[in-house]
Coordinates of C-alpha atoms in Angstrom, one line a residue:
Chain A
M1 CA -36.7 -11.6 -37.4
F2 CA -33.2 -10.7 -35.7
K3 CA -32.8 -7.3 -34.8
N4 CA -29.0 -6.2 -35.9
E5 CA -28.2 -3.3 -33.1
E6 CA -25.6 -2.8 -30.5
M7 CA -25.7 -3.4 -27.1
E8 CA -25.0 -1.2 -24.0
I9 CA -23.8 -2.7 -20.8
N10 CA -22.2 -1.5 -17.7
L11 CA -19.6 -3.2 -16.0
G12 CA -19.3 -2.0 -12.7
P13 CA -19.3 -0.4 -10.2
Q14 CA -19.9 -3.3 -8.1
H15 CA -18.1 -5.7 -9.9
P16 CA -15.2 -8.2 -8.4
S17 CA -12.7 -8.1 -11.1
T18 CA -13.1 -3.9 -11.4
H19 CA -10.6 -3.9 -8.5
G20 CA -12.7 -1.2 -6.6
V21 CA -15.4 1.2 -8.0
L22 CA -14.7 1.4 -11.6
R23 CA -17.5 1.4 -14.4
V24 CA -16.7 0.9 -17.4
K25 CA -19.6 1.5 -20.2
L26 CA -19.2 -0.8 -23.4
R27 CA -21.3 -0.8 -26.5
L28 CA -21.1 -4.4 -27.8
D29 CA -21.6 -6.0 -31.1
G30 CA -22.4 -9.4 -30.6
E31 CA -19.2 -10.4 -28.0
T32 CA -16.9 -7.6 -29.5
I33 CA -16.7 -4.3 -27.8
T34 CA -17.0 -1.3 -29.9
H35 CA -16.9 1.3 -27.8
C36 CA -15.5 1.2 -24.2
K37 CA -15.6 4.2 -21.8
P38 CA -14.4 4.3 -17.9
V39 CA -16.3 6.1 -15.7
I40 CA -14.8 7.3 -12.4
G41 CA -15.4 9.6 -9.3
Y42 CA -17.0 6.9 -6.9
L43 CA -14.4 7.1 -4.4
H44 CA -13.5 10.5 -4.6
R45 CA -12.5 12.3 -1.4
G46 CA -10.6 15.5 -2.8
V47 CA -7.3 14.4 -1.3
E48 CA -5.5 17.4 -3.3
K49 CA -8.1 20.1 -1.7
I50 CA -7.9 18.6 1.9
C51 CA -4.1 18.6 1.6
E52 CA -4.1 22.3 1.0
N53 CA -5.8 22.9 4.1
Q54 CA -3.6 20.8 6.1
T55 CA 0.2 21.4 7.2
F56 CA 3.1 19.9 4.9
F57 CA 3.6 17.5 7.9
Q58 CA 0.0 16.4 8.0
G59 CA -0.5 15.8 4.0
Q60 CA 1.7 12.3 4.2
V61 CA -1.2 10.7 5.8
W62 CA -3.7 11.4 3.0
T63 CA -0.8 9.7 0.3
D64 CA -1.4 6.9 2.0
R65 CA -4.9 6.0 1.3
M66 CA -4.4 7.1 -2.5
D67 CA -2.7 3.8 -3.5
Y68 CA -3.3 1.8 -0.6
C69 CA -1.5 -1.2 -1.8
S70 CA 1.6 1.0 -2.4
A71 CA 1.4 3.0 0.4
V72 CA 5.4 3.5 1.3
A73 CA 6.0 4.4 -2.5
N74 CA 3.5 7.3 -2.1
N75 CA 4.9 8.3 1.2
L76 CA 8.2 8.4 -0.3
G77 CA 7.1 10.8 -3.4
W78 CA 5.4 13.0 -0.8
A79 CA 8.7 13.0 1.4
E80 CA 11.2 13.9 -1.2
A81 CA 8.9 16.8 -2.9
N82 CA 8.7 18.6 0.2
E83 CA 12.4 18.1 0.9
K84 CA 12.8 19.8 -2.4
L85 CA 10.7 22.3 -1.7
F86 CA 12.4 23.3 1.5
G87 CA 15.8 22.1 0.2
I88 CA 16.6 19.6 2.9
T89 CA 19.4 16.8 2.2
V90 CA 18.2 13.6 4.0
P91 CA 21.1 11.9 5.6
R92 CA 22.7 8.4 3.5
R93 CA 21.4 5.8 6.3
A94 CA 17.9 7.4 6.0
Q95 CA 17.8 7.1 2.0
Y96 CA 19.0 3.5 2.1
I97 CA 16.2 2.5 4.5
R98 CA 13.7 4.6 2.2
T99 CA 15.1 2.3 -1.0
L100 CA 14.8 -0.8 1.0
L101 CA 11.0 -0.2 1.9
N102 CA 10.1 1.3 -1.1
E103 CA 11.3 -2.3 -2.9
F104 CA 9.7 -4.1 -0.4
N105 CA 6.8 -2.4 -1.3
R106 CA 7.2 -2.8 -4.9
L107 CA 7.1 -6.5 -4.0
A108 CA 3.7 -6.0 -2.1
S109 CA 2.0 -4.2 -4.7
H110 CA 3.2 -6.5 -7.4
L111 CA 2.1 -9.5 -5.7
I112 CA -1.1 -8.2 -5.1
W113 CA -1.1 -7.5 -9.0
L114 CA -0.3 -11.0 -9.5
A115 CA -2.9 -12.5 -6.9
T116 CA -6.0 -10.3 -8.5
H117 CA -5.1 -10.5 -11.9
A118 CA -4.5 -14.6 -11.9
L119 CA -7.5 -14.6 -10.0
D120 CA -10.0 -12.7 -12.5
I121 CA -8.8 -14.7 -15.3
G122 CA -9.4 -17.6 -13.5
A123 CA -6.1 -19.2 -11.9
M124 CA -7.0 -18.9 -7.9
T125 CA -4.0 -21.1 -6.6
V126 CA -1.9 -18.3 -7.3
F127 CA -3.8 -15.9 -5.2
L128 CA -3.0 -17.6 -2.2
Y129 CA 0.3 -18.2 -2.6
A130 CA 1.2 -14.7 -3.9
F131 CA -0.9 -13.7 -0.4
R132 CA 1.2 -15.8 1.8
E133 CA 4.6 -14.0 0.5
R134 CA 2.6 -10.6 1.0
E135 CA 1.8 -11.0 4.4
D136 CA 5.6 -11.4 5.5
I137 CA 6.1 -7.9 3.9
L138 CA 3.2 -6.5 5.6
D139 CA 4.5 -8.1 8.8
M140 CA 8.0 -6.2 8.2
N141 CA 6.0 -3.0 7.6
E142 CA 4.3 -3.4 10.7
A143 CA 7.9 -3.8 12.4
F144 CA 9.1 -0.6 11.2
C145 CA 6.1 1.9 11.1
G146 CA 3.5 0.2 13.2
S147 CA 1.2 -0.2 10.5
R148 CA 0.5 -2.4 7.9
L149 CA -1.3 -0.8 4.9
T150 CA -1.6 2.7 5.8
T151 CA 2.2 3.0 6.6
T152 CA 2.8 6.7 7.3
A153 CA 6.4 5.5 6.9
F154 CA 8.6 8.6 6.4
R155 CA 9.0 11.9 7.7
I156 CA 10.0 15.3 6.0
G157 CA 13.7 15.1 6.6
G158 CA 14.4 11.4 6.8
L159 CA 12.9 8.6 9.2
R160 CA 11.0 8.8 12.5
E161 CA 12.9 5.9 13.8
D162 CA 16.0 3.3 12.9
L163 CA 15.1 0.1 11.6
P164 CA 13.9 -2.1 14.8
P165 CA 16.0 -5.0 16.2
G166 CA 15.6 -8.0 13.8
F167 CA 14.1 -6.4 10.7
E168 CA 17.1 -7.5 8.9
K169 CA 16.8 -10.8 10.2
M170 CA 13.3 -11.2 9.0
A171 CA 14.1 -9.4 5.4
R172 CA 17.0 -11.6 4.9
K173 CA 14.7 -14.7 6.0
F174 CA 12.2 -13.1 3.1
L175 CA 14.7 -12.7 0.7
A176 CA 16.0 -16.4 1.1
K177 CA 12.9 -18.1 0.4
F178 CA 11.7 -15.4 -2.0
P179 CA 12.9 -16.9 -5.5
T180 CA 11.5 -20.2 -4.6
C181 CA 8.2 -18.5 -4.3
L182 CA 8.6 -16.5 -7.6
E183 CA 9.6 -20.0 -9.3
E184 CA 6.3 -21.5 -8.1
Y185 CA 4.1 -18.8 -9.4
E186 CA 6.0 -19.0 -12.8
N187 CA 5.6 -22.9 -12.9
L188 CA 2.0 -22.3 -12.1
L189 CA 1.1 -19.3 -14.8
S190 CA 4.0 -19.4 -17.4
E191 CA 3.4 -22.2 -19.1
N192 CA 0.0 -22.9 -18.5
R193 CA -1.9 -22.8 -21.7
I194 CA -5.2 -21.6 -20.1
W195 CA -3.2 -18.4 -18.7
K196 CA -1.3 -18.1 -22.2
K197 CA -4.8 -18.3 -24.1
R198 CA -6.2 -15.5 -21.9
T199 CA -3.2 -13.6 -22.1
V200 CA -1.0 -13.8 -25.0
G201 CA -2.3 -11.1 -27.8
V202 CA -4.7 -9.6 -25.5
A203 CA -5.1 -5.8 -24.7
M204 CA -2.4 -4.9 -27.0
L205 CA -1.0 -1.5 -26.8
S206 CA 1.8 -0.4 -29.1
A207 CA 4.7 1.7 -28.0
E208 CA 3.8 4.8 -29.7
D209 CA 0.1 4.7 -28.1
A210 CA 1.3 4.1 -24.7
I211 CA 3.9 7.1 -25.2
A212 CA 1.4 9.5 -27.0
L213 CA -1.4 8.5 -23.8
G214 CA 1.4 9.1 -21.2
V215 CA 1.2 5.6 -19.7
T216 CA 4.4 4.5 -17.5
G217 CA 5.5 1.9 -15.6
P218 CA 5.1 -2.1 -16.3
V219 CA 2.8 -1.2 -19.2
L220 CA 5.1 1.0 -20.7
R221 CA 8.0 -1.2 -20.5
A222 CA 6.3 -4.2 -21.9
A223 CA 5.7 -2.3 -25.1
G224 CA 9.3 -2.0 -25.2
V225 CA 10.4 1.7 -24.1
P226 CA 13.0 1.1 -21.1
Y227 CA 11.6 4.1 -19.3
D228 CA 12.0 3.7 -15.6
I229 CA 12.3 6.7 -13.3
R230 CA 14.9 4.8 -10.9
K231 CA 17.2 4.7 -14.1
A232 CA 16.2 8.1 -15.8
F233 CA 16.0 10.4 -12.7
P234 CA 17.6 8.2 -9.7
Y235 CA 16.3 9.4 -6.5
A236 CA 16.7 8.1 -3.0
A237 CA 19.4 5.8 -3.1
Y238 CA 18.6 4.4 -6.7
A239 CA 22.0 5.8 -8.0
E240 CA 24.0 3.7 -6.4
M241 CA 22.4 0.2 -6.9
D242 CA 23.2 -1.8 -9.2
F243 CA 19.9 -3.4 -11.5
E244 CA 18.3 -3.9 -14.7
V245 CA 15.4 -2.5 -16.2
P246 CA 13.3 -5.3 -17.6
T247 CA 11.5 -4.7 -20.9
Q248 CA 9.5 -7.0 -23.4
T249 CA 8.5 -5.9 -27.1
A250 CA 5.4 -7.9 -27.4
A251 CA 2.8 -5.4 -25.9
D252 CA 0.4 -7.6 -24.7
T253 CA -0.8 -8.9 -21.3
Y254 CA 1.5 -11.9 -21.3
A255 CA 4.6 -9.5 -21.9
R256 CA 3.3 -7.0 -18.9
Y257 CA 3.3 -10.4 -16.5
L258 CA 6.7 -11.2 -17.7
V259 CA 7.8 -7.6 -17.1
R260 CA 6.4 -7.5 -13.6
M261 CA 7.6 -11.1 -12.6
A262 CA 11.2 -9.5 -14.0
E263 CA 11.0 -6.4 -12.0
M264 CA 10.1 -8.5 -8.7
R265 CA 13.2 -10.4 -8.9
Q266 CA 15.3 -6.7 -9.5
S267 CA 13.8 -5.6 -6.4
A268 CA 14.9 -8.6 -4.8
R269 CA 18.1 -7.7 -5.8
I270 CA 17.9 -3.7 -4.8
I271 CA 17.0 -5.0 -1.3
Q272 CA 20.0 -7.5 -1.1
Q273 CA 22.2 -4.9 -1.9
C274 CA 20.5 -2.2 0.3
L275 CA 20.8 -4.8 3.0
D276 CA 24.8 -5.4 2.5
G277 CA 25.6 -1.9 1.9
M278 CA 23.7 -0.1 4.6
P279 CA 25.6 2.9 5.9
E280 CA 25.8 3.7 9.4
G281 CA 24.7 7.0 10.9
P282 CA 21.4 9.2 11.5
V283 CA 18.4 8.7 9.8
M284 CA 16.9 12.4 10.5
A285 CA 18.0 15.6 9.0
K286 CA 17.8 18.5 11.5
I287 CA 14.4 20.4 10.3
P288 CA 12.8 23.6 12.1
K289 CA 9.6 22.4 13.9
I290 CA 7.3 24.6 11.6
L291 CA 7.8 24.2 8.0
K292 CA 7.4 27.4 6.2
P293 CA 8.2 27.7 2.4
E294 CA 9.4 30.7 0.1
V295 CA 6.9 31.1 -2.8
N296 CA 8.4 28.1 -4.9
E297 CA 7.0 24.9 -6.9
V298 CA 8.4 21.7 -7.3
Y299 CA 7.4 18.8 -9.0
H300 CA 8.9 15.2 -8.1
A301 CA 8.4 12.3 -9.4
T302 CA 9.2 8.9 -8.6
E303 CA 8.5 5.5 -9.8
A304 CA 5.7 3.8 -7.8
P305 CA 4.8 0.3 -8.6
K306 CA 2.3 1.4 -11.0
G307 CA 3.9 3.9 -12.9
E308 CA 5.2 7.6 -12.4
I309 CA 3.7 9.3 -9.4
G310 CA 4.5 12.8 -9.5
Y311 CA 3.7 15.3 -6.8
Y312 CA 3.4 18.9 -7.7
L313 CA 3.7 21.4 -4.7
V314 CA 3.5 25.3 -4.6
G315 CA 4.7 26.9 -1.4
E316 CA 3.1 30.1 -0.1
K317 CA 5.1 32.3 1.8
G318 CA 4.6 32.7 5.4
S319 CA 1.9 29.8 5.1
T320 CA 2.3 26.2 6.5
N321 CA 0.4 25.0 4.2
P322 CA 0.9 24.1 0.5
Y323 CA -0.5 26.8 -2.0
R324 CA -1.3 24.1 -4.4
F325 CA -1.2 20.4 -4.5
H326 CA -1.4 18.3 -7.5
V327 CA -0.4 14.4 -7.8
R328 CA 0.0 12.9 -11.2
A329 CA -1.1 9.3 -10.3
P330 CA -0.1 6.6 -12.3
G331 CA -3.4 4.8 -12.3
F332 CA -5.2 7.7 -13.5
I333 CA -3.6 8.3 -16.4
N334 CA -2.9 4.6 -17.3
L335 CA -6.3 3.9 -17.5
Q336 CA -6.9 6.4 -19.9
S337 CA -5.4 3.7 -22.2
L338 CA -8.1 1.0 -21.3
P339 CA -10.1 2.1 -24.4
K340 CA -7.3 1.8 -27.0
M341 CA -7.0 -1.5 -25.2
A342 CA -10.3 -3.1 -25.3
E343 CA -11.8 -2.0 -28.3
G344 CA -12.1 -4.2 -31.2
G345 CA -11.6 -7.2 -28.3
L346 CA -14.0 -9.5 -26.7
I347 CA -15.7 -8.6 -23.8
A348 CA -14.3 -11.6 -21.8
D349 CA -10.9 -9.7 -22.5
I350 CA -11.8 -6.5 -20.6
V351 CA -10.9 -8.4 -17.6
A352 CA -7.8 -9.0 -18.4
A353 CA -7.1 -6.0 -19.6
I354 CA -8.4 -3.7 -16.5
G355 CA -6.0 -6.2 -14.5
T356 CA -3.1 -5.6 -16.3
L357 CA -3.3 -2.2 -15.9
D358 CA -3.1 -2.7 -12.1
I359 CA -5.5 0.5 -11.3
V360 CA -6.1 1.2 -7.6
L361 CA -9.2 3.3 -7.5
G362 CA -8.1 5.1 -4.4
E363 CA -5.5 6.9 -6.5
I364 CA -7.5 7.3 -9.5
D365 CA -10.4 9.0 -8.2
R366 CA -8.4 10.7 -5.0
Chain B
M1 CA 5.9 -33.6 -33.1
N2 CA 7.4 -32.5 -30.2
K3 CA 4.8 -29.7 -30.1
F4 CA 2.1 -31.8 -31.1
L5 CA 2.7 -34.2 -27.9
R6 CA 2.7 -31.3 -25.9
T7 CA -0.6 -30.0 -26.8
L8 CA -1.8 -33.9 -26.7
I9 CA -0.4 -34.2 -22.8
P10 CA -1.1 -31.3 -20.3
F11 CA 2.6 -31.3 -18.8
D12 CA 2.0 -27.3 -18.3
I13 CA -1.4 -28.7 -16.0
A14 CA 0.5 -31.5 -14.4
K15 CA 3.3 -28.9 -13.4
G16 CA 0.6 -26.5 -11.6
M17 CA -1.0 -29.7 -10.3
A18 CA 2.4 -30.5 -8.4
I19 CA 2.7 -27.5 -6.7
T20 CA -0.6 -27.6 -5.5
G21 CA -0.6 -31.0 -4.6
K22 CA 3.0 -30.7 -2.7
H23 CA 1.6 -27.7 -0.8
F24 CA -1.8 -29.9 0.0
C25 CA 0.1 -32.9 1.2
K26 CA 2.5 -30.7 3.3
V27 CA -0.9 -29.1 5.1
F28 CA -2.6 -32.4 5.2
F29 CA -0.1 -34.4 7.0
T30 CA 0.6 -32.0 9.6
A31 CA -2.8 -30.6 10.3
N32 CA -3.3 -30.0 14.0
R33 CA 0.2 -30.3 14.8
R34 CA 1.4 -27.4 16.6
K35 CA 4.6 -25.4 15.9
V36 CA 4.8 -26.7 12.1
P37 CA 6.5 -23.3 10.6
F38 CA 4.3 -23.0 7.3
H39 CA 1.1 -23.1 8.8
I40 CA 0.7 -19.5 8.1
V41 CA -3.2 -19.1 9.0
S42 CA -3.9 -19.2 12.8
E43 CA -7.1 -19.4 13.9
Y44 CA -8.0 -16.0 15.3
P45 CA -10.3 -15.5 17.7
E46 CA -9.1 -18.3 19.6
V47 CA -5.4 -17.9 19.3
V48 CA -4.7 -14.0 20.0
A49 CA -3.0 -12.4 16.9
K50 CA 0.7 -11.2 17.7
V51 CA 1.5 -7.6 17.1
Q52 CA 5.0 -6.2 16.5
P53 CA 6.3 -3.7 19.4
R54 CA 6.1 -0.7 17.2
Y55 CA 2.1 -1.3 16.5
R56 CA -0.3 1.4 16.5
G57 CA -3.5 0.8 18.4
R58 CA -5.6 3.0 20.3
L59 CA -4.5 6.4 22.0
T60 CA -4.0 5.8 25.8
L61 CA -3.5 8.5 28.5
L62 CA -0.5 7.8 30.4
K63 CA -0.1 7.8 34.2
D64 CA 2.9 8.8 36.5
E65 CA 3.6 6.9 39.8
Q66 CA 1.3 8.9 41.7
G67 CA -1.5 7.7 39.5
E68 CA -2.0 11.2 38.0
I69 CA -2.3 11.9 34.2
K70 CA 1.0 13.0 32.8
C71 CA -1.0 15.4 30.1
V72 CA 0.2 18.9 30.7
C73 CA -2.3 20.2 28.1
C74 CA 0.5 21.9 25.9
L75 CA -2.4 21.2 23.0
A76 CA 0.4 19.9 20.7
C77 CA -1.6 16.7 19.9
E78 CA -4.4 18.4 19.5
K79 CA -2.9 20.5 16.8
I80 CA -1.1 18.1 14.9
C81 CA -3.6 15.7 14.2
P82 CA -4.9 15.3 10.8
T83 CA -8.2 14.6 11.3
Q84 CA -8.9 16.7 14.5
V85 CA -10.0 14.0 16.6
I86 CA -8.4 15.3 20.1
T87 CA -10.1 17.9 21.9
I88 CA -8.4 19.0 25.6
E89 CA -9.7 21.4 27.8
K90 CA -7.3 22.9 30.0
G91 CA -7.8 23.3 33.8
K92 CA -6.1 23.4 37.2
K93 CA -5.6 21.0 39.9
E94 CA -4.3 21.1 43.6
G95 CA -1.0 20.7 44.4
R96 CA 0.2 20.4 41.0
K97 CA 2.1 23.0 39.0
M98 CA 1.6 22.0 35.8
P99 CA -1.8 22.8 34.1
Y100 CA -4.2 19.5 34.4
P101 CA -6.6 18.3 31.6
V102 CA -10.3 18.8 32.8
R103 CA -11.4 16.8 29.8
Y104 CA -9.2 14.9 27.3
D105 CA -11.8 13.8 24.4
F106 CA -10.8 11.1 21.6
E107 CA -13.2 10.6 18.9
M108 CA -12.0 7.0 17.7
E109 CA -14.3 6.9 15.2
R110 CA -12.2 9.4 12.9
C111 CA -8.9 8.4 14.3
I112 CA -6.8 7.1 11.4
F113 CA -3.7 5.9 13.8
C114 CA -0.8 7.6 11.9
E115 CA 1.0 8.1 15.7
F116 CA 1.7 11.9 15.1
C117 CA 0.2 12.8 18.4
V118 CA 2.7 10.6 20.3
E119 CA 5.3 11.8 18.0
S120 CA 4.3 15.5 19.1
C121 CA 3.8 15.2 22.6
G122 CA 7.2 16.8 24.4
F123 CA 6.2 15.1 27.9
D124 CA 5.6 11.3 26.9
S125 CA 2.4 11.5 27.9
I126 CA 0.4 9.5 25.3
I127 CA 0.9 6.4 23.7
L128 CA -0.9 3.9 21.1
N129 CA -1.5 0.8 22.8
H130 CA -1.5 -2.6 21.1
Q131 CA -5.4 -2.9 21.1
F132 CA -6.5 -3.5 17.6
E133 CA -10.2 -5.3 18.4
L134 CA -11.8 -1.6 18.3
A135 CA -15.2 -2.3 16.8
T136 CA -17.9 -1.3 19.3
Y137 CA -22.2 -2.0 19.0
N138 CA -23.0 1.7 19.9
R139 CA -21.5 4.7 18.1
E140 CA -21.3 6.7 21.2
D141 CA -18.6 3.9 22.6
F142 CA -16.1 5.0 20.1
S143 CA -16.0 8.8 22.0
L144 CA -13.7 8.3 24.3
G145 CA -12.5 10.4 27.5
M146 CA -11.0 10.6 30.6
E147 CA -14.0 9.3 32.7
G148 CA -17.6 9.9 32.8
L149 CA -18.3 9.0 29.4
S150 CA -19.7 5.5 28.4
Q151 CA -16.0 4.5 27.4
N152 CA -13.1 5.1 29.7
M153 CA -9.8 5.6 27.5
F154 CA -7.8 3.4 30.5
E155 CA -10.2 0.4 30.0
P156 CA -10.1 -2.2 27.1
S157 CA -12.2 -2.0 24.2
P158 CA -15.4 -4.0 25.0
V159 CA -15.2 -5.9 21.8
G160 CA -12.1 -7.8 23.4
K161 CA -14.9 -9.2 25.6
F162 CA -17.2 -10.3 23.2
S163 CA -15.1 -11.7 20.6
V164 CA -14.4 -15.0 21.8
A165 CA -17.4 -17.4 22.0
D166 CA -18.6 -17.5 25.6
D167 CA -19.2 -21.6 25.2

């Protein structure tokens, strides 16, 4: 009478909780997922190939458009990889401003993660409150570089302009109110029984699996591995900053939530230190107008809000374009842990698993 | 026992509701009152959105005191543009030593507003202005030029005129 067979369904690509155009092929036994396969490529633009046909200067605009929620962090990686390739030393003030903006961007990215992740799971109020704070950060982006999302904030060798007048006031005002806002989110979520039922013990990923799959960022730290490139291989002005790398050992969705909330507090701490210890001086190093590299290759990794973003650049003699350009996108590599998290769980929990990875499809498909 | 009580009485939900209620009351009792700092939503088409001084809007050619276009056709902006939206045709004009652009075409539909052109310009002859209502009804309206085209680069975008309801 009842046929006992597995059912195949597609989650996405047009599904609001896949955060873009991600398609997940699922095979279900009742409500249990037995097989899960993410299908990507719907947003492929060929960023790496396009950048190979453009000069080193022009390539930066494409890094904005990979992970559009954390454009500043992508810009920083691109600028620093190029500086490594050409052997440019960036002035200290520029380093501080870069660190400052990068941390603001981490806050913005984590806020958008909190907002959408909570919305996916069913807590809509947090969405509105988190976007309220993100708005202030985007306003600061606009004040600094003229654009809110696709910032193109840095230049190879430093910054285009110094901080605008009034920026420090804006930043301090934001910092003064941000801890109360964080408490507000935590009061709404941390103890909430519905939130806990949906997250505790859901989408487990052990430290061994996470390391084997190359997962980085808060997902790895929630499994108890204190690996943060800001501490392990300091770049920009992080060597001079005093901050902690928050970790949890539970390795579930709730632990990742706690790690990200703690990270936001640390980011606010770094911003405070940047503002207090901002050195004076120029913001741009002296660089030639046309950048021509020697034959050389560099790989430079930075800690983007989602994990390790690495830029691999190969220079060609006499050419103004990179010979080869490759991005190690954190979202792309974190996404391969989705089958590990989802298989064996319920179908309702795959939404939590996708949300907790904090993926942006612009970066995964590139 | 304590845990049982906590399960029975939803303190956690009440905590969340208190926050939502606080914000609701804040907004409810100050509604329609102007200059309340925590009203973060503005009624956009009626209230004009403020932009920061460095905002990157539409490309504009600048004129000097005589009303002439400052551009001298050095083609720096054309070369640096990551999406190749600028096309300049060099020409001459009587009574001017420097070259004068016969055509300065700007295809806004592909422009990504990165401000590299302004940065590369050594003569300060272009800026990105503060216009952001750039949508139009026709595709041709995105092709901007000095003159003669359907849209002139010196005029504001047509949408600014349409976005506010006439009534």
